[in-house]
Amino acid sequence: MNWTALLKEYSLLTLLALMVNHSVFTWKLPEILNGVRRFLMLWKTPTLSC
């Protein structure tokens, strides 16, 4: 199985899906960013308190 080809195809499909659902993506972007920020804060907190 060629993983690089599969990955390339997957990323292309993802890009295509993002372009198609661009309005949905931009509308969801703040939500996604908030989730990422919250996750990073939770992930960094134990490291900082050690």
PDB file of C-alpha atoms in Angstrom:
ATOM      1  CA  MET A   1       0.000   0.000   0.000  1.00  0.00           C
ATOM      2  CA  ASN A   2       1.358   3.377  -1.031  1.00  0.00           C
ATOM      3  CA  TRP A   3       0.769   5.646   1.953  1.00  0.00           C
ATOM      4  CA  THR A   4       2.211   8.808   0.350  1.00  0.00           C
ATOM      5  CA  ALA A   5      -0.171   8.560  -2.599  1.00  0.00           C
ATOM      6  CA  LEU A   6      -3.041   7.863  -0.214  1.00  0.00           C
ATOM      7  CA  LEU A   7      -2.090  10.884   1.910  1.00  0.00           C
ATOM      8  CA  LYS A   8      -1.815  13.124  -1.138  1.00  0.00           C
ATOM      9  CA  GLU A   9      -5.207  11.972  -2.367  1.00  0.00           C
ATOM     10  CA  TYR A  10      -6.704  12.480   1.093  1.00  0.00           C
ATOM     11  CA  SER A  11      -5.290  15.997   1.443  1.00  0.00           C
ATOM     12  CA  LEU A  12      -6.570  16.886  -2.029  1.00  0.00           C
ATOM     13  CA  LEU A  13     -10.020  15.582  -1.111  1.00  0.00           C
ATOM     14  CA  THR A  14      -9.884  17.546   2.133  1.00  0.00           C
ATOM     15  CA  LEU A  15      -8.906  20.731   0.284  1.00  0.00           C
ATOM     16  CA  LEU A  16     -11.722  20.162  -2.193  1.00  0.00           C
ATOM     17  CA  ALA A  17     -14.198  19.627   0.647  1.00  0.00           C
ATOM     18  CA  LEU A  18     -12.959  22.793   2.375  1.00  0.00           C
ATOM     19  CA  MET A  19     -13.338  24.797  -0.828  1.00  0.00           C
ATOM     20  CA  VAL A  20     -16.854  23.442  -1.327  1.00  0.00           C
ATOM     21  CA  ASN A  21     -17.819  24.047   2.310  1.00  0.00           C
ATOM     22  CA  HIS A  22     -15.895  27.324   2.589  1.00  0.00           C
ATOM     23  CA  SER A  23     -18.770  29.277   4.113  1.00  0.00           C
ATOM     24  CA  VAL A  24     -19.410  26.504   6.641  1.00  0.00           C
ATOM     25  CA  PHE A  25     -15.682  26.363   7.419  1.00  0.00           C
ATOM     26  CA  THR A  26     -15.306  30.109   8.015  1.00  0.00           C
ATOM     27  CA  TRP A  27     -18.439  30.028  10.161  1.00  0.00           C
ATOM     28  CA  LYS A  28     -17.027  27.149  12.239  1.00  0.00           C
ATOM     29  CA  LEU A  29     -13.465  28.509  12.362  1.00  0.00           C
ATOM     30  CA  PRO A  30     -13.788  30.498  15.648  1.00  0.00           C
ATOM     31  CA  GLU A  31     -15.317  27.397  17.258  1.00  0.00           C
ATOM     32  CA  ILE A  32     -12.428  25.229  16.034  1.00  0.00           C
ATOM     33  CA  LEU A  33      -9.825  27.785  17.162  1.00  0.00           C
ATOM     34  CA  ASN A  34     -11.415  28.010  20.608  1.00  0.00           C
ATOM     35  CA  GLY A  35     -11.347  24.224  20.878  1.00  0.00           C
ATOM     36  CA  VAL A  36      -7.672  24.113  19.877  1.00  0.00           C
ATOM     37  CA  ARG A  37      -6.780  26.887  22.329  1.00  0.00           C
ATOM     38  CA  ARG A  38      -8.640  25.142  25.162  1.00  0.00           C
ATOM     39  CA  PHE A  39      -6.915  21.846  24.315  1.00  0.00           C
ATOM     40  CA  LEU A  40      -3.476  23.511  24.282  1.00  0.00           C
ATOM     41  CA  MET A  41      -4.168  25.186  27.633  1.00  0.00           C
ATOM     42  CA  LEU A  42      -5.254  21.883  29.183  1.00  0.00           C
ATOM     43  CA  TRP A  43      -2.251  20.140  27.645  1.00  0.00           C
ATOM     44  CA  LYS A  44       0.281  22.743  28.831  1.00  0.00           C
ATOM     45  CA  THR A  45      -1.076  23.215  32.367  1.00  0.00           C
ATOM     46  CA  PRO A  46       0.288  19.958  33.901  1.00  0.00           C
ATOM     47  CA  THR A  47       3.673  20.593  32.255  1.00  0.00           C
ATOM     48  CA  LEU A  48       3.872  24.085  33.749  1.00  0.00           C
ATOM     49  CA  SER A  49       2.837  22.984  37.264  1.00  0.00           C
ATOM     50  CA  CYS A  50       5.467  20.207  37.356  1.00  0.00           C
TER      51      CYS A  50
END
